[in-house]
Short mmCIF file of N, CA and C in Angstrom, two decimals:
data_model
loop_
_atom_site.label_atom_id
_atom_site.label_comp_id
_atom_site.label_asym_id
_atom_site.label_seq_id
_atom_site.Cartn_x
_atom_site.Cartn_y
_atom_site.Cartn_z
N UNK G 248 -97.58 31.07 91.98
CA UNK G 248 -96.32 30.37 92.04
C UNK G 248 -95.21 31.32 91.61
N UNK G 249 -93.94 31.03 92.35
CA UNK G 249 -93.04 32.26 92.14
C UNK G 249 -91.79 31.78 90.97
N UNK G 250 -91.62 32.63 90.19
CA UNK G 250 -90.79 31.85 89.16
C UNK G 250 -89.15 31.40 90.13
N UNK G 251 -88.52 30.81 89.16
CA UNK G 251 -87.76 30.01 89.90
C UNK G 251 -86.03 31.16 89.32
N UNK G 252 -85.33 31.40 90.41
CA UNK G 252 -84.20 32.60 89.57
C UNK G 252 -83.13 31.31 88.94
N UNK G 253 -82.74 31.36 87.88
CA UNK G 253 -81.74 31.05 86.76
C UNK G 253 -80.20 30.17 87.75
N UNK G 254 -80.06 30.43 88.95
CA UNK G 254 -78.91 29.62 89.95
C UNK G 254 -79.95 28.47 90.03
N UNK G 255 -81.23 28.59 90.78
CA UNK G 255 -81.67 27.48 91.32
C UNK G 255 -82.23 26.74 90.15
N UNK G 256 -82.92 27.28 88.65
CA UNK G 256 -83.02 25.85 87.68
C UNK G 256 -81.91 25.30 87.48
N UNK G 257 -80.93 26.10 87.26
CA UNK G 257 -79.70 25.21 86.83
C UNK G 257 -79.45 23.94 87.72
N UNK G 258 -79.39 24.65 88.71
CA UNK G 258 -79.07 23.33 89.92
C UNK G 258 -80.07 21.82 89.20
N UNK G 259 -81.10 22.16 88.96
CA UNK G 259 -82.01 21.13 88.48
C UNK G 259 -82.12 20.48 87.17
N UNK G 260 -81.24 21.07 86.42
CA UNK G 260 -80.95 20.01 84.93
C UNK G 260 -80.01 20.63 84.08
N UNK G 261 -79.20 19.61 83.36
CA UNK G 261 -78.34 20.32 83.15
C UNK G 261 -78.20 19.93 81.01
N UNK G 262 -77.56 21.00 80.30
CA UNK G 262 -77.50 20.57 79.09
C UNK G 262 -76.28 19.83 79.02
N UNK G 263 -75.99 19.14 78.03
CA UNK G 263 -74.90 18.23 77.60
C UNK G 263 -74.03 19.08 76.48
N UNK G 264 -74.70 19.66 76.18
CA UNK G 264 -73.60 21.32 75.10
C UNK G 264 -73.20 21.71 75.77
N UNK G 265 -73.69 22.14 77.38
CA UNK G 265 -73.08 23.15 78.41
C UNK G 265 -71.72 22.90 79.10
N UNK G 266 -72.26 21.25 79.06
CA UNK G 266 -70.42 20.68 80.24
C UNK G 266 -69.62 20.57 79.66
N UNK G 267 -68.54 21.10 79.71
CA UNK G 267 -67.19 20.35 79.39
C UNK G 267 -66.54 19.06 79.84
N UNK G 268 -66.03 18.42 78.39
CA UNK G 268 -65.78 17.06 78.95
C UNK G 268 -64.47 17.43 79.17
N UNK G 269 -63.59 16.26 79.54
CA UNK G 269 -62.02 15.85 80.56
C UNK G 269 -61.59 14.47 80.46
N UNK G 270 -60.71 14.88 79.93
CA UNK G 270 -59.97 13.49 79.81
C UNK G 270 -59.34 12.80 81.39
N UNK G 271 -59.78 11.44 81.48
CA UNK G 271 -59.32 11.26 82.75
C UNK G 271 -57.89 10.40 82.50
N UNK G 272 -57.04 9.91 84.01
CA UNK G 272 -55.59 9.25 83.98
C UNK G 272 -55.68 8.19 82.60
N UNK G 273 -56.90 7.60 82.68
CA UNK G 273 -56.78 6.43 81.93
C UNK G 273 -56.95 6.55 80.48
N UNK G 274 -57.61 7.62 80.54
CA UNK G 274 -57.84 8.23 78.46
C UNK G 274 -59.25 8.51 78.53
N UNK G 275 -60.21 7.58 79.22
CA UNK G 275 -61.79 7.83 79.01
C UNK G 275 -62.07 9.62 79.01
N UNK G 276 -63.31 9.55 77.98
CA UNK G 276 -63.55 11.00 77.96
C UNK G 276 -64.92 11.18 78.95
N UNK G 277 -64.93 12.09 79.82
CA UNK G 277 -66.25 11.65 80.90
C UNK G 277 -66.99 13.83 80.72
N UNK G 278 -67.75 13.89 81.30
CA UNK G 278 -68.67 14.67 81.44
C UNK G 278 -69.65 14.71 82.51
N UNK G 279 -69.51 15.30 83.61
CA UNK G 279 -70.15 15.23 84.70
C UNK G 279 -71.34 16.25 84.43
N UNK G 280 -72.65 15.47 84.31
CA UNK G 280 -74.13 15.96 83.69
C UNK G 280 -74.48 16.62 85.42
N UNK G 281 -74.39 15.99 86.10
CA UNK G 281 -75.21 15.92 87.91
C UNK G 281 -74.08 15.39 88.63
N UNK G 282 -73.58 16.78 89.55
CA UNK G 282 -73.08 16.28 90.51
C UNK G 282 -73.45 16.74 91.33
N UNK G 283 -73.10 15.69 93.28
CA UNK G 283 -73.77 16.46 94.06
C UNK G 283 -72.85 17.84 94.29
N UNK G 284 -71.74 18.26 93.87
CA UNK G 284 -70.84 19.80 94.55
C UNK G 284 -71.77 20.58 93.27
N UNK G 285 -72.29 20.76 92.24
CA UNK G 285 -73.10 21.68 92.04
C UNK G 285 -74.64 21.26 91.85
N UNK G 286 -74.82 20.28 91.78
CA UNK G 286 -76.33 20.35 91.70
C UNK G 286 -77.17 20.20 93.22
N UNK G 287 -76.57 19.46 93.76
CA UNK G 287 -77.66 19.18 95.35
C UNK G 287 -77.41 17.95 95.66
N UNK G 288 -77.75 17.04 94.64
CA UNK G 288 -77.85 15.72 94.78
C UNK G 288 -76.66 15.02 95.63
N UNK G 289 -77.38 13.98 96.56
CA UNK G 289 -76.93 13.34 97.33
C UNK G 289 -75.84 12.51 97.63
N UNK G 290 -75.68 11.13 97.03
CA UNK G 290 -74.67 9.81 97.14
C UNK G 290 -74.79 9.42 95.49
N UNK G 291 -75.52 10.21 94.44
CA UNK G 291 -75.39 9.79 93.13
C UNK G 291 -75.39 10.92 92.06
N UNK G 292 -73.61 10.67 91.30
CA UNK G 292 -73.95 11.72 89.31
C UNK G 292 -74.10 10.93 88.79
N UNK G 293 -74.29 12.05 87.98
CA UNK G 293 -74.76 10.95 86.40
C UNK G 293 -73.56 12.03 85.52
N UNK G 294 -72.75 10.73 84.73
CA UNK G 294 -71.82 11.43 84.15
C UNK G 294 -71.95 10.75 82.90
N UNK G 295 -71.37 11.39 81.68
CA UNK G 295 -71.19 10.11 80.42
C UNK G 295 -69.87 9.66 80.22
N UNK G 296 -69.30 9.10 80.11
CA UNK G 296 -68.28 8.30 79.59
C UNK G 296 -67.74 7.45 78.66
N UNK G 297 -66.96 8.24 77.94
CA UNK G 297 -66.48 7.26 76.76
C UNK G 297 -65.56 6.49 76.86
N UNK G 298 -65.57 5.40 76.55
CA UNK G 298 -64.64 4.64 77.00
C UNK G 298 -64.04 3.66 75.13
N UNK G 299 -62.81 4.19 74.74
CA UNK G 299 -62.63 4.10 73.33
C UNK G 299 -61.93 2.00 73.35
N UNK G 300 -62.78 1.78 72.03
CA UNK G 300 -62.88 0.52 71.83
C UNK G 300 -61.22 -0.11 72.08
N UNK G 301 -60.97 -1.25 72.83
CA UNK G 301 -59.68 -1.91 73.21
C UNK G 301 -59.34 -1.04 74.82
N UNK G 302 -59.74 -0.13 74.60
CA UNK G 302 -59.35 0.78 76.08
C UNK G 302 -59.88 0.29 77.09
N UNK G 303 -58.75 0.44 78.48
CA UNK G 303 -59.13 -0.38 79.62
C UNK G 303 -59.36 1.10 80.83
N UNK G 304 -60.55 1.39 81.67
CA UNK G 304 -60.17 2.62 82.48
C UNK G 304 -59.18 1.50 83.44
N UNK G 305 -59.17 2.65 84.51
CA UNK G 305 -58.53 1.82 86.19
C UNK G 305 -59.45 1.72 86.99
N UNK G 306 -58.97 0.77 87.87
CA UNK G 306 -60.14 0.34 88.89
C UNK G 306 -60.10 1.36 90.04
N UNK G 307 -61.26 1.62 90.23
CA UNK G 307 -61.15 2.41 91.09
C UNK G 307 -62.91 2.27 92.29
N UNK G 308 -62.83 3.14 93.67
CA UNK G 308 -63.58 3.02 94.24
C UNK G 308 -64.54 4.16 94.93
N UNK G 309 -65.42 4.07 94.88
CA UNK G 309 -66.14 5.31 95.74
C UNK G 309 -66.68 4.72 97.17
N UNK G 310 -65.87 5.86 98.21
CA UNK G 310 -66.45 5.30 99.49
C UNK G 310 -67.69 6.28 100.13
N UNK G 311 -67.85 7.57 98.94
CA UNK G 311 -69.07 7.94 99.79
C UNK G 311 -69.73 8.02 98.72
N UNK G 312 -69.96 7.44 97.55
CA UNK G 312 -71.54 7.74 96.68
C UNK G 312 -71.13 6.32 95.55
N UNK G 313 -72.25 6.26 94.54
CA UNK G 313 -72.35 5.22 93.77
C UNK G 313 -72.32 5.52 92.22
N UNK G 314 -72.11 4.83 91.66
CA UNK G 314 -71.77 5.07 90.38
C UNK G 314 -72.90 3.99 89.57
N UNK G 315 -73.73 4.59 88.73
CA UNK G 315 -74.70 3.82 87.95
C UNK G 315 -74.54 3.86 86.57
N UNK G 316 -74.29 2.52 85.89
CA UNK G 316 -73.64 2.68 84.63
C UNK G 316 -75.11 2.15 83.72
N UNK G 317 -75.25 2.97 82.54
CA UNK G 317 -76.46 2.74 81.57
C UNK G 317 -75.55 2.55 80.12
N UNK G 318 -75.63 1.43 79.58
CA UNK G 318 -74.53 1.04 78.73
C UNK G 318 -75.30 1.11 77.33
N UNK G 319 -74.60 2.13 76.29
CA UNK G 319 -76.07 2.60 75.23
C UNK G 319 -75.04 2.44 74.03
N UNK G 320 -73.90 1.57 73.76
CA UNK G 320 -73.02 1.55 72.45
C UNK G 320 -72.00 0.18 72.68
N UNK G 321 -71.73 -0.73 72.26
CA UNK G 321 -70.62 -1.27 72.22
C UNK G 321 -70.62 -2.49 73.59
N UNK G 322 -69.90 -3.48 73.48
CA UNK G 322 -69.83 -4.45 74.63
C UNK G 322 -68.33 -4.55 75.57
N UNK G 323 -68.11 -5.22 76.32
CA UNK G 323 -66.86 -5.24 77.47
C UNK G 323 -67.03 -5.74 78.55
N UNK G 324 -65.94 -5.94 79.10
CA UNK G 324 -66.55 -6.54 80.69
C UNK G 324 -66.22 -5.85 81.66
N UNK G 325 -66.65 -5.63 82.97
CA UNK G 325 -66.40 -5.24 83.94
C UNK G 325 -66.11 -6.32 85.13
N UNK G 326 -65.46 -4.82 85.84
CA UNK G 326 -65.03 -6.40 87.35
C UNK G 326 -65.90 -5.11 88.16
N UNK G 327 -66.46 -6.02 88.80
CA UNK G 327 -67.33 -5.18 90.36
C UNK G 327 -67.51 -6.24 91.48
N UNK G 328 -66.19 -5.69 92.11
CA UNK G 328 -65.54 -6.22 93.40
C UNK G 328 -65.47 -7.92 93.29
N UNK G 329 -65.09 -8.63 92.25
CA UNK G 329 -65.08 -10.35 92.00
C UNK G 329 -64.82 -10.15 90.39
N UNK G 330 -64.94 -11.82 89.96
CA UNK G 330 -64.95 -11.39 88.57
C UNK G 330 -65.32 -11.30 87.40
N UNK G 331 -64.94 -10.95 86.52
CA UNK G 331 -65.44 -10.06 85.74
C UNK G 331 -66.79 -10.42 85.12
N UNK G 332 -67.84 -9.46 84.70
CA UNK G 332 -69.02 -9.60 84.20
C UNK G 332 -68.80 -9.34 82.84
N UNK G 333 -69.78 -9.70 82.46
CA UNK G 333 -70.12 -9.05 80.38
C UNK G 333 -71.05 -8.23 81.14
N UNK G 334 -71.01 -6.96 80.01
CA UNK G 334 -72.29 -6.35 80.10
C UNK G 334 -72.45 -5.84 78.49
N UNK G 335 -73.57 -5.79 78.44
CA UNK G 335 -74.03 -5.52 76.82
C UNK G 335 -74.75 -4.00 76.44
N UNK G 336 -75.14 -3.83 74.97
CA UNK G 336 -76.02 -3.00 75.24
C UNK G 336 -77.00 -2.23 75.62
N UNK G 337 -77.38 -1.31 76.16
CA UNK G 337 -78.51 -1.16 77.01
C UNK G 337 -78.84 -1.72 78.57
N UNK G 338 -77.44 -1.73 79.43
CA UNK G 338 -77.45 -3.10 80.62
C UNK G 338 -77.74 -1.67 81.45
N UNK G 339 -78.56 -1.64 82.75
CA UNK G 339 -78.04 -0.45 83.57
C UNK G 339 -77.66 -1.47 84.71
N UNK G 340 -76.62 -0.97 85.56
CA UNK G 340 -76.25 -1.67 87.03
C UNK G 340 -75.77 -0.50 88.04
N UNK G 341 -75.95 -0.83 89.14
CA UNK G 341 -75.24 -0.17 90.29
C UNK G 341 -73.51 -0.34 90.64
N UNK G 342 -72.49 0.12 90.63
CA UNK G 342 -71.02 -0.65 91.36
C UNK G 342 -70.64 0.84 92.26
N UNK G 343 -69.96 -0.15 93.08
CA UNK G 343 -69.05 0.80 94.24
C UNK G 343 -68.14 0.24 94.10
N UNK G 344 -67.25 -0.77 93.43
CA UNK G 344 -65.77 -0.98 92.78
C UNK G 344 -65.70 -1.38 91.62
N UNK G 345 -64.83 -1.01 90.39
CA UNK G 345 -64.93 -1.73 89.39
C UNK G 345 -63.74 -1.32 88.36
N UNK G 346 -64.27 -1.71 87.28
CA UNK G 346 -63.09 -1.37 86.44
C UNK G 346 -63.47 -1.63 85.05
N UNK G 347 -63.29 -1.17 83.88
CA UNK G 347 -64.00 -1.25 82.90
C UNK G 347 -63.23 -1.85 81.59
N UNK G 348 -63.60 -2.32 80.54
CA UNK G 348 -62.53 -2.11 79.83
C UNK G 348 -63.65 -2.55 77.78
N UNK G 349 -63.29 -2.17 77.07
CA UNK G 349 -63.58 -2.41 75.75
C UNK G 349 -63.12 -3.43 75.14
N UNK G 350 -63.94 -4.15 74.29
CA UNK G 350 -63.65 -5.19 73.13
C UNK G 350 -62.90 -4.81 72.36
#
């Protein structure tokens, strides 16, 4: 088996010390772990996102990939495309519109 050169593991996992996070329009602090413009991957990243308690992001939409939220601190509701849901700790879901916001 041929070892793998240092471009192509990267492509395949990534550290969370390594990315730099970015503040987006709305204030959330996000970190793109997997995306498809450097990793490969297809119609789905995986990013983290902080989203600071009372803070609302903006709604917004993806028309070519999906956004999968794994909720691991704190409660809020979301709207995904109707209205609004609770989601709690530990919830994972799929949305292609939504909007987020903190207790």
């Amino acid at each position: 088996m041929e070892a793998k050169g240092v471009e192509e593991e990267a492509r395949e996992h990534t550290r969370r010390a390594d990315v730099e996070a970015f503040v987006t329009k709305d204030g959330s602090v996000v970190r793109e772990l997997m995306h498809p413009n450097v990793h490969g991957n297809s119609n789905t990243s995986v990013a983290e996102c902080i989203v600071a308690p009372g803070q609302t992001t903006l709604l917004h939409k993806h028309h070519k990939s999906e956004e999968i939220y794994h909720i691991t601190a704190g409660s809020g509701l979301m709207e995904l495309g109707g209205p609004d849901n609770s989601w709690f700790r530990l919830v994972t879901l799929c949305a292609l519109t939504l909007a987020l916001s903190t207790e």
